Short mmCIF file of C-alpha atoms in Angstrom, two decimals:
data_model
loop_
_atom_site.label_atom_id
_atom_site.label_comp_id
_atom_site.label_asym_id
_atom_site.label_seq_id
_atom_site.Cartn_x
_atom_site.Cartn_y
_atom_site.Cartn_z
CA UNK J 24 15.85 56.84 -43.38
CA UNK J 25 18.63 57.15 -40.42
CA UNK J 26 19.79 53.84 -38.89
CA UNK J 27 21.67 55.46 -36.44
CA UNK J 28 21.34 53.78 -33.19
CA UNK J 29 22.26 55.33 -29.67
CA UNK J 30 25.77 53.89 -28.61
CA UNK J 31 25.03 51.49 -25.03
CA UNK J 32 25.15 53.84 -22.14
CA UNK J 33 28.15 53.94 -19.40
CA UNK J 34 26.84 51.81 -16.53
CA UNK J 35 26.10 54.63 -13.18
CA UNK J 36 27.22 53.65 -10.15
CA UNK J 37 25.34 54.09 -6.91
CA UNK J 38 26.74 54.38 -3.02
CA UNK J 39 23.78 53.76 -0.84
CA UNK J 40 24.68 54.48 2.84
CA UNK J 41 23.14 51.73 5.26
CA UNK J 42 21.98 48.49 4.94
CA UNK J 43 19.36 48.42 6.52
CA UNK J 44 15.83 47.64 4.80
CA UNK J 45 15.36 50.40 2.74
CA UNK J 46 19.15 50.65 2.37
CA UNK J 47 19.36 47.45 0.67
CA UNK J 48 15.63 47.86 -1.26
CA UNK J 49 17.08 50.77 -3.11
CA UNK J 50 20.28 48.94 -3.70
CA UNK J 51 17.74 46.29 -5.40
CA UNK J 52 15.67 49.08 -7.18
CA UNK J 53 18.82 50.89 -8.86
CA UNK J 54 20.65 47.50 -9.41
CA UNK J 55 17.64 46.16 -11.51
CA UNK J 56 17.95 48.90 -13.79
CA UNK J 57 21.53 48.12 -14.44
CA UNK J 58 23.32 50.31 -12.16
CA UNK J 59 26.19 49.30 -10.42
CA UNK J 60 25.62 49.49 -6.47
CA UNK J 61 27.74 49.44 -3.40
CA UNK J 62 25.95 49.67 -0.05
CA UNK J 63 28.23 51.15 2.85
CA UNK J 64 26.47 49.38 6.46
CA UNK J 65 28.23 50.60 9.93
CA UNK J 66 27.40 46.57 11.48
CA UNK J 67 30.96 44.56 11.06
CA UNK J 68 28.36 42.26 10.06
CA UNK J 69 25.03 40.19 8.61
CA UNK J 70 21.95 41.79 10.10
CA UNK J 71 19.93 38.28 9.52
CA UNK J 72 19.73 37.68 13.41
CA UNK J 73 18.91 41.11 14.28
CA UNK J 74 15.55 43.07 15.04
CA UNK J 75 12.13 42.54 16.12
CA UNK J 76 8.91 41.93 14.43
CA UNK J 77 7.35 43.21 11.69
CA UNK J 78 2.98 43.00 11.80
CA UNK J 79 2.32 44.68 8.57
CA UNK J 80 4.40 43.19 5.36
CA UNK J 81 3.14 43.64 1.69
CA UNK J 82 4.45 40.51 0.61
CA UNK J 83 3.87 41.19 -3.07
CA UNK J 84 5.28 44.65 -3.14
CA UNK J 85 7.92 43.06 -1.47
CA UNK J 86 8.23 40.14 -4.27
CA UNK J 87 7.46 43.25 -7.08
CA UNK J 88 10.88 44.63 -5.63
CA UNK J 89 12.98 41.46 -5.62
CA UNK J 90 11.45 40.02 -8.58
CA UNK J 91 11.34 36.72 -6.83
CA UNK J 92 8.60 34.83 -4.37
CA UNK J 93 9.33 35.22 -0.73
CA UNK J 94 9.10 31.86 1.43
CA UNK J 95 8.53 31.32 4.85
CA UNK J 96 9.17 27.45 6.30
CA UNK J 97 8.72 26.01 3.04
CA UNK J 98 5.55 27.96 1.82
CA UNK J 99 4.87 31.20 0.05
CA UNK J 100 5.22 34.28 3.13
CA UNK J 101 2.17 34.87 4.29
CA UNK J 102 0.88 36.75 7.55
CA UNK J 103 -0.94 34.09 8.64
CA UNK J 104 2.18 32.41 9.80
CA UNK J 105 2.73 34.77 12.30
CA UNK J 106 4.45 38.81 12.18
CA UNK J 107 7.23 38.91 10.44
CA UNK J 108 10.94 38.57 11.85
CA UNK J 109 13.10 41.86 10.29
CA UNK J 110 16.00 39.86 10.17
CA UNK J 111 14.58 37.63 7.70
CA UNK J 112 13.13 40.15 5.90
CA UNK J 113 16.61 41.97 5.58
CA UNK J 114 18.16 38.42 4.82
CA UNK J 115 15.54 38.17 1.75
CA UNK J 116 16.58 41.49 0.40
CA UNK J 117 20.48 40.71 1.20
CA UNK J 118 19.92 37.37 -0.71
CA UNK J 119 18.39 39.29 -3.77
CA UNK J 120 21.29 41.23 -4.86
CA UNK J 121 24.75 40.20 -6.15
CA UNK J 122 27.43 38.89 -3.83
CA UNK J 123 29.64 41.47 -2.39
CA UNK J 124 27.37 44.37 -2.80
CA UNK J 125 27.56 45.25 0.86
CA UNK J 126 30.51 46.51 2.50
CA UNK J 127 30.11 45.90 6.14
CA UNK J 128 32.11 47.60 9.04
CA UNK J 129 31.96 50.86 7.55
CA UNK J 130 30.90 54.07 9.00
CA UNK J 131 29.99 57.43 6.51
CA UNK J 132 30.44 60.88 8.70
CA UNK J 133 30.80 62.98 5.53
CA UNK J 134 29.89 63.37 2.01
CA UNK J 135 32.11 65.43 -0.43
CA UNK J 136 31.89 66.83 -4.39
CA UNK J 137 34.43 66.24 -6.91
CA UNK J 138 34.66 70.30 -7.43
CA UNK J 139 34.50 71.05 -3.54
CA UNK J 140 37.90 70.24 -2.79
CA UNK J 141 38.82 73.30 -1.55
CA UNK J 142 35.89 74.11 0.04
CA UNK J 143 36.21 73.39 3.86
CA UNK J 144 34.83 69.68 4.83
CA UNK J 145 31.98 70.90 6.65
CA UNK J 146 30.48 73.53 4.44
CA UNK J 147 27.44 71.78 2.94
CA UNK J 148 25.85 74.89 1.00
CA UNK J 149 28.35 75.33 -2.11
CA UNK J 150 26.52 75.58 -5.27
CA UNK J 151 28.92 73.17 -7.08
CA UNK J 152 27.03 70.46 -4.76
CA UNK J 153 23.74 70.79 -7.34
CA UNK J 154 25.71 69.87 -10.67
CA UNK J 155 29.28 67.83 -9.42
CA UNK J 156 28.98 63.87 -8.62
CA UNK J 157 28.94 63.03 -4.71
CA UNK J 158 32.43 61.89 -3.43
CA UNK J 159 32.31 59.09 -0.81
CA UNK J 160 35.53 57.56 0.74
CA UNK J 161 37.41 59.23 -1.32
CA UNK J 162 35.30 57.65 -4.59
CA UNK J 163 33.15 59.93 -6.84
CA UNK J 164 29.35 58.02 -7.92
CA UNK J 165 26.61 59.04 -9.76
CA UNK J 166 24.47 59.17 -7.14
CA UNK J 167 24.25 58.79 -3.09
CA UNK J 168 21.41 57.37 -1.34
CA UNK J 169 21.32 58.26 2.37
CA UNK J 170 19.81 55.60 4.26
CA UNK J 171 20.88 55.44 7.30
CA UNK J 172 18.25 55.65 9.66
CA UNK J 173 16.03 58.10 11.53
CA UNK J 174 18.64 59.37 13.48
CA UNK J 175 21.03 60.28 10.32
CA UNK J 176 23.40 63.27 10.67
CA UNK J 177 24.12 63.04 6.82
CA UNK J 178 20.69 64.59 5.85
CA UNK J 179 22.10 67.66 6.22
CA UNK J 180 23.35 67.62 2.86
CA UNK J 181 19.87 67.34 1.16
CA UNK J 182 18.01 69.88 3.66
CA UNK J 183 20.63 72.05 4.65
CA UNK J 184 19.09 74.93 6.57
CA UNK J 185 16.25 72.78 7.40
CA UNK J 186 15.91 71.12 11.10
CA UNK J 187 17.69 67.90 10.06
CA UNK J 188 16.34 66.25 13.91
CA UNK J 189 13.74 64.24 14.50
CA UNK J 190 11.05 65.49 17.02
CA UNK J 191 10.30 63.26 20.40
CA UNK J 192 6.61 62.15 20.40
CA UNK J 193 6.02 62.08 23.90
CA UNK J 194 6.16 58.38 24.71
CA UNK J 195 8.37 55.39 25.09
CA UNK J 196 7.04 51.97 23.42
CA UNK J 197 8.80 48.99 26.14
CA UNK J 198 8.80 46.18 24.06
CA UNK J 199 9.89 42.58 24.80
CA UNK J 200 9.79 39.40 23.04
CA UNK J 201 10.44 35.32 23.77
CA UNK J 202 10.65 32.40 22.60
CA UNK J 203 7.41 30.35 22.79
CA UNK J 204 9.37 27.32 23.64
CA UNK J 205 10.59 28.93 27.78
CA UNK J 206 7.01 29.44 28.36
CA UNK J 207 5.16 26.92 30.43
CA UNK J 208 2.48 25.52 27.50
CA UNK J 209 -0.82 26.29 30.19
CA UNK J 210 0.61 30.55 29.91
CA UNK J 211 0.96 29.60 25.86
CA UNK J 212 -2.47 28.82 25.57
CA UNK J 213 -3.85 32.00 27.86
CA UNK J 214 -2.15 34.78 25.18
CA UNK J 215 -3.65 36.09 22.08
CA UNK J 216 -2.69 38.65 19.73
CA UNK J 217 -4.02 41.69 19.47
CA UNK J 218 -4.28 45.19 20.69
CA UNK J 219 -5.10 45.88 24.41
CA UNK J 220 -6.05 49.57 25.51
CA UNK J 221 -6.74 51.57 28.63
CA UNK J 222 -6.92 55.18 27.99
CA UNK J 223 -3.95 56.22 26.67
CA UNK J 224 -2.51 53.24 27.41
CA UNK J 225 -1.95 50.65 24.74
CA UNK J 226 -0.33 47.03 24.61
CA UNK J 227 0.17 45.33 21.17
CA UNK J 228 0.67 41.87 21.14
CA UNK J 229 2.22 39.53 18.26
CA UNK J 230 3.39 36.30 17.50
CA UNK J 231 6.37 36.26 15.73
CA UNK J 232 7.07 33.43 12.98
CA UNK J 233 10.76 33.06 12.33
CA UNK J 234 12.06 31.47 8.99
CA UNK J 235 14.30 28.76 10.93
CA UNK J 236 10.57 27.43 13.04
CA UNK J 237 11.07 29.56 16.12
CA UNK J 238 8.31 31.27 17.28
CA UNK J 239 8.46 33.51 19.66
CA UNK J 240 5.74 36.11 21.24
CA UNK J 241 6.94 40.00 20.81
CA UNK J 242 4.91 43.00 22.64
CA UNK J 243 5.24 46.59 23.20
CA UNK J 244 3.45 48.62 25.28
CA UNK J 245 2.90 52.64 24.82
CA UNK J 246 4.09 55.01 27.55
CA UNK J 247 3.99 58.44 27.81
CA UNK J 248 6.88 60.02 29.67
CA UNK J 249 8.33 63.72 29.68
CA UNK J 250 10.97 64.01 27.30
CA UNK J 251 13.56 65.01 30.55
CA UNK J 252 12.99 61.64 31.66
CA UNK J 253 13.72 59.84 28.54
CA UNK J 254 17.97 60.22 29.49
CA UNK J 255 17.10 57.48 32.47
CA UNK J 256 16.18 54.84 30.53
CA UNK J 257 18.07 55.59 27.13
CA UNK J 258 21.13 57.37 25.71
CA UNK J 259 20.97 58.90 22.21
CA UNK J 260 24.74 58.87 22.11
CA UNK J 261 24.29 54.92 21.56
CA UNK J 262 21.18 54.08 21.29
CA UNK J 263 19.82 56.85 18.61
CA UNK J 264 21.99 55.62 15.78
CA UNK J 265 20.03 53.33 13.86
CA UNK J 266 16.89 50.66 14.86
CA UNK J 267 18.22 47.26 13.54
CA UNK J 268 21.50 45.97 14.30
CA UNK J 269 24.63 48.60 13.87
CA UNK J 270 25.84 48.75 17.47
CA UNK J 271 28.77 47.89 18.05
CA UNK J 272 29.70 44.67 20.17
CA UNK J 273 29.56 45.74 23.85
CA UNK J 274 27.73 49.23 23.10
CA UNK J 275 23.95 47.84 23.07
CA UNK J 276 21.33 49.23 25.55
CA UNK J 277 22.83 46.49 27.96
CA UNK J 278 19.79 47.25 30.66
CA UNK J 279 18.67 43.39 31.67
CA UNK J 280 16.04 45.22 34.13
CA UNK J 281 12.82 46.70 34.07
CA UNK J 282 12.07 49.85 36.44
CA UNK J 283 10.92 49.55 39.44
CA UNK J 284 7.41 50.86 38.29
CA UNK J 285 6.89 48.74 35.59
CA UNK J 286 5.13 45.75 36.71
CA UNK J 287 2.52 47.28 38.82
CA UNK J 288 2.17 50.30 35.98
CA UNK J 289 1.43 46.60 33.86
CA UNK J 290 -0.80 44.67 36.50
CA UNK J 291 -3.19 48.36 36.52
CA UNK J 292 -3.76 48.66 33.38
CA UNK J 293 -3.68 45.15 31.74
CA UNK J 294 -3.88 42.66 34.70
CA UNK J 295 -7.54 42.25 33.27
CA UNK J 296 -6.35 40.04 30.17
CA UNK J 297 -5.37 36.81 30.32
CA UNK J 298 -1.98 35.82 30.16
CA UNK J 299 -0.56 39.43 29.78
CA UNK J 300 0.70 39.91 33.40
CA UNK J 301 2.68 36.41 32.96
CA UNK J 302 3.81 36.91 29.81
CA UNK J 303 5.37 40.29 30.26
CA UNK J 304 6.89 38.75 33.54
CA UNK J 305 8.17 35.87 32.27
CA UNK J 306 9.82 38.62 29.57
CA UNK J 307 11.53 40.69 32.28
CA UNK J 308 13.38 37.93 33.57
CA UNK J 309 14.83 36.70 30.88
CA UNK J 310 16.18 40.31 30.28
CA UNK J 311 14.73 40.97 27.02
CA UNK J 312 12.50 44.29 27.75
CA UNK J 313 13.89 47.05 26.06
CA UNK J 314 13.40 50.66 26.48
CA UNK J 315 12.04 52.80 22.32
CA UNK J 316 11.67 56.42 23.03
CA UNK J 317 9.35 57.76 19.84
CA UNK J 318 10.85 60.40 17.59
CA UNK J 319 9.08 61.42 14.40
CA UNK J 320 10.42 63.26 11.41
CA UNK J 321 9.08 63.78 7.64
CA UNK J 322 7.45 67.70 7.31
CA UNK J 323 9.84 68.48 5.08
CA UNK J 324 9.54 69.74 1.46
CA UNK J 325 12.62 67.74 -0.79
CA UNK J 326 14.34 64.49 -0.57
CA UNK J 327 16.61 65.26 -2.82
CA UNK J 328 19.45 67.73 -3.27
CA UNK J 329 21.87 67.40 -6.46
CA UNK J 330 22.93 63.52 -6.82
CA UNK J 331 21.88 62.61 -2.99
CA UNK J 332 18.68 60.99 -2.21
CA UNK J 333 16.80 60.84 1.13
CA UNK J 334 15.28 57.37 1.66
CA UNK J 335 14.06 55.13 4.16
CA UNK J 336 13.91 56.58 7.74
CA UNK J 337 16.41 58.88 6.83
CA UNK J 338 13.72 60.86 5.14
CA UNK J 339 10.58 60.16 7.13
CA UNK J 340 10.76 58.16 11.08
CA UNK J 341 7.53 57.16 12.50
CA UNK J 342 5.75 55.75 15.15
CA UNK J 343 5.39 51.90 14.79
CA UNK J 344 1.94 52.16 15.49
CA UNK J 345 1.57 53.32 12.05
CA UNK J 346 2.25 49.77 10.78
CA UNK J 347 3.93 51.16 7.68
CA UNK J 348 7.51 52.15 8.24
CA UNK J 349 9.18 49.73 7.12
CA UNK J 350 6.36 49.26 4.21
CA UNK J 351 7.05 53.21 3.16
CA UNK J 352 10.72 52.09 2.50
CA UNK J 353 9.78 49.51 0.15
CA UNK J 354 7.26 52.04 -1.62
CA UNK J 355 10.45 54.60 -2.01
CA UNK J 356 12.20 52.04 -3.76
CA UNK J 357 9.56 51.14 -5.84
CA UNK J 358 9.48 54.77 -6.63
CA UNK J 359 12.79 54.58 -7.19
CA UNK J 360 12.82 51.71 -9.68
CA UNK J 361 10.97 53.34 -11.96
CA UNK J 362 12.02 57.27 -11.78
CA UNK J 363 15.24 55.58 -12.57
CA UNK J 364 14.10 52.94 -15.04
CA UNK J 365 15.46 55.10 -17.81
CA UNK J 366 18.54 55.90 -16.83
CA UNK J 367 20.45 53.19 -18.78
CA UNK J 368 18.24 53.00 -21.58
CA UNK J 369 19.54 54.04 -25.17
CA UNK J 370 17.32 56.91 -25.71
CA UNK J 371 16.86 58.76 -29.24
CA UNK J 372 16.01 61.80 -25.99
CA UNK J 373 18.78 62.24 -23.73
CA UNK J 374 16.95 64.38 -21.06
CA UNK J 375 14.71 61.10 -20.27
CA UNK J 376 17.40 58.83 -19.42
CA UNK J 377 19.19 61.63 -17.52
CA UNK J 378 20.16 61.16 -13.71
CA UNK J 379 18.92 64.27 -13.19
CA UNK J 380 15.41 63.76 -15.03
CA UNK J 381 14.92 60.65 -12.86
CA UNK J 382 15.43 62.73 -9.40
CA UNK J 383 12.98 65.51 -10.59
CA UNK J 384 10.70 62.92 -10.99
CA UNK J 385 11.17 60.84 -7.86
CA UNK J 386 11.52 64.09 -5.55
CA UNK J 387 7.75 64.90 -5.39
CA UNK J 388 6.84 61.56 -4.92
CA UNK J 389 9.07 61.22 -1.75
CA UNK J 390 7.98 64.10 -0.20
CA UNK J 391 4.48 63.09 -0.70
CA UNK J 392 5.54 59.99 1.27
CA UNK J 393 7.23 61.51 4.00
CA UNK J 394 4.75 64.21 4.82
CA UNK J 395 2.04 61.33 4.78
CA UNK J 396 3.70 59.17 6.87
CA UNK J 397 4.85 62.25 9.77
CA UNK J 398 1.06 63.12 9.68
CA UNK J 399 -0.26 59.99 10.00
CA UNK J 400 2.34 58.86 13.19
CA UNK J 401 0.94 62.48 14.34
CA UNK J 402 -2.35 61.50 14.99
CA UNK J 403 -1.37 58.02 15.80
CA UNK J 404 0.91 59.79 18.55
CA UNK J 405 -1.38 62.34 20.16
CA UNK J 406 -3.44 58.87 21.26
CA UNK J 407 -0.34 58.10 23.81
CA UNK J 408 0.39 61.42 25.31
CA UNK J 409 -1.97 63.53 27.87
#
């Protein structure tokens, strides 16, 4: 009998390209299954303080992922403490992987292969690109992970001749939040959560339960407006980069007022429930309504091209109404984890720890998610516009 064993494998290396949440849940997923990671985020820095709420969290899928329970004030997370804050939830995947594996301040605009050197910078079809490693700053990896956001220019290198932009839904969600503590207590005990509707009209309303005991009440309301209008109240130039966090200091939507319109477009459709009105007044003037044009993208029929990965909004953006954006990230790392579970194994069968085996196994299973999710924020959409 043979006692020949399989010699330890060479550990891969990973670049995953934002740091967002699913950024940094596929940096967990490939760096549980011994992989070395770096994750390349454009913020100069922490994204703990950033964002808005979250209603829908899967806490154990969540704790599945991070192999570790998630706490909220001193108990186990649970939504009955209130929506969940994103910058906590990013701070509890940050927290989960080893020191140093972000690299903050840094901004990808291309992605290059070892055997493409000669090939111009922009040419994104060479055929080398399906067998050669991905080159990032000048580095080679074993595989790229583009997760960057809904917005991201670099999925061009996985869909190529596809439509690589996402498609405006028709509306604008104006959300707002603040802290419990600067309203009057008599307006605090008027509001509720919950969803408020008048034709195609819809407020949601949440109260948001930060990890360090502020609570603070969050709403958005949907809006449909013609997509010629949408340069009035946003700029894609800035604001279309990412949804958490990576503008720069002094580049924000910087807007501290609402239109003209807005309060008596709120008082007609919602003045009927109690506490609304005051709340979303009280929200205006402390400058914190924000303008969220809807764009939607996901038909699309790979994730993956060669040794770069979709994932994350990068391969499928969605209405928040859906509830499950953020969730559908953490389910494509899941995915992730295990397609790749193999891939530092010892195996007496090469082709099952191979790179390559692992992405032909995770592809279908992406695309499944990101068709699902663009048809589902489809129907939710077509509720909003006339």
């Amino acid at each position: 009998m043979s006692t020949e064993t399989c010699p330890p494998p060479t550990q891969k290396t990973a670049a995953i390209i934002g740091g967002s949440l699913g950024g940094l849940a596929a940096a967990q997923a490939l760096h549980q299954n011994g992989w070395q990671v770096t994750v390349l985020e454009r913020a100069p820095q922490s994204m703990s303080h950033k964002g808005s709420g979250l209603g829908y969290v899967n806490v154990a899928a969540w704790e599945s992922l991070c192999q570790r329970p998630m706490w909220r004030r001193g108990r186990r997370a649970s939504r009955a403490q209130g929506s969940f804050y994103y910058g906590d939830l990013w701070a509890f995947l940050y927290d989960s992987l080893p020191p140093g594996t972000v690299q903050f301040g840094t901004t990808i605009t291309e992605i290059g292969h070892e055997e493409e050197n000669s090939q111009p910078e922009n040419d994104v079809s060479s055929k080398s690109s399906e067998t050669s490693l991905p080159v990032v700053l000048g580095k080679s990896y074993d595989l790229v992970i583009v997760a960057n956001g809904g917005f991201s220019s670099l999925r061009r290198y996985v869909l190529e001749d596809q439509d690589v932009e996402p498609t405006y839904a028709g509306y604008i969600v104006w959300r707002g939040s603040i802290p419990v503590k600067k309203l009057p207590p008599s307006l605090e005990a008027q509001v509720e959560e919950g969803v408020y509707k008048d034709g195609i009209y819809d407020t949601i309303v949440l109260k948001m339960a930060k990890d360090n005991g502020e609570d603070l009440w969050t709403f958005g309301t949907f809006i449909a407006t013609p997509e010629e209008e949408v340069s009035r109240y946003w700029d894609k130039a800035r604001d279309g980069v990412s949804r958490h966090g990576s503008h720069k200091k002094g580049e924000e939507n910087t807007s501290t007022t609402s239109p003209e319109w807005f309060r008596q477009y709120f008082q007609r459709h919602f003045g009927q429930v109690p506490g609304l009105v005051p709340l979303v007044d009280a929200t205006i003037e402390s400058g914190e309504l924000k303008p969220h044009p809807q764009f939607e993208f996901g038909n699309i029929d790979t994730v993956c091209r060669g040794r770069i990965i979709l994932l994350g909004d990068a391969a499928h953006m969605a209405s928040p109404r859906t509830a499950v954006g953020a969730h559908t990230a953490i389910l494509d790392a899941l995915a992730l984890r295990e397609a790749f579970r193999d891939t530092m194994s010892p195996s007496n069968d090469p082709s099952s720890a191979s790179i390559e085996h692992a992405i032909s196994k995770y592809n279908p299973t992406g695309v499944q998610r990101a068709q699902e999710l663009y048809w589902r924020s489809r129907q939710v959409s077509r509720q909003f516009v006339p």
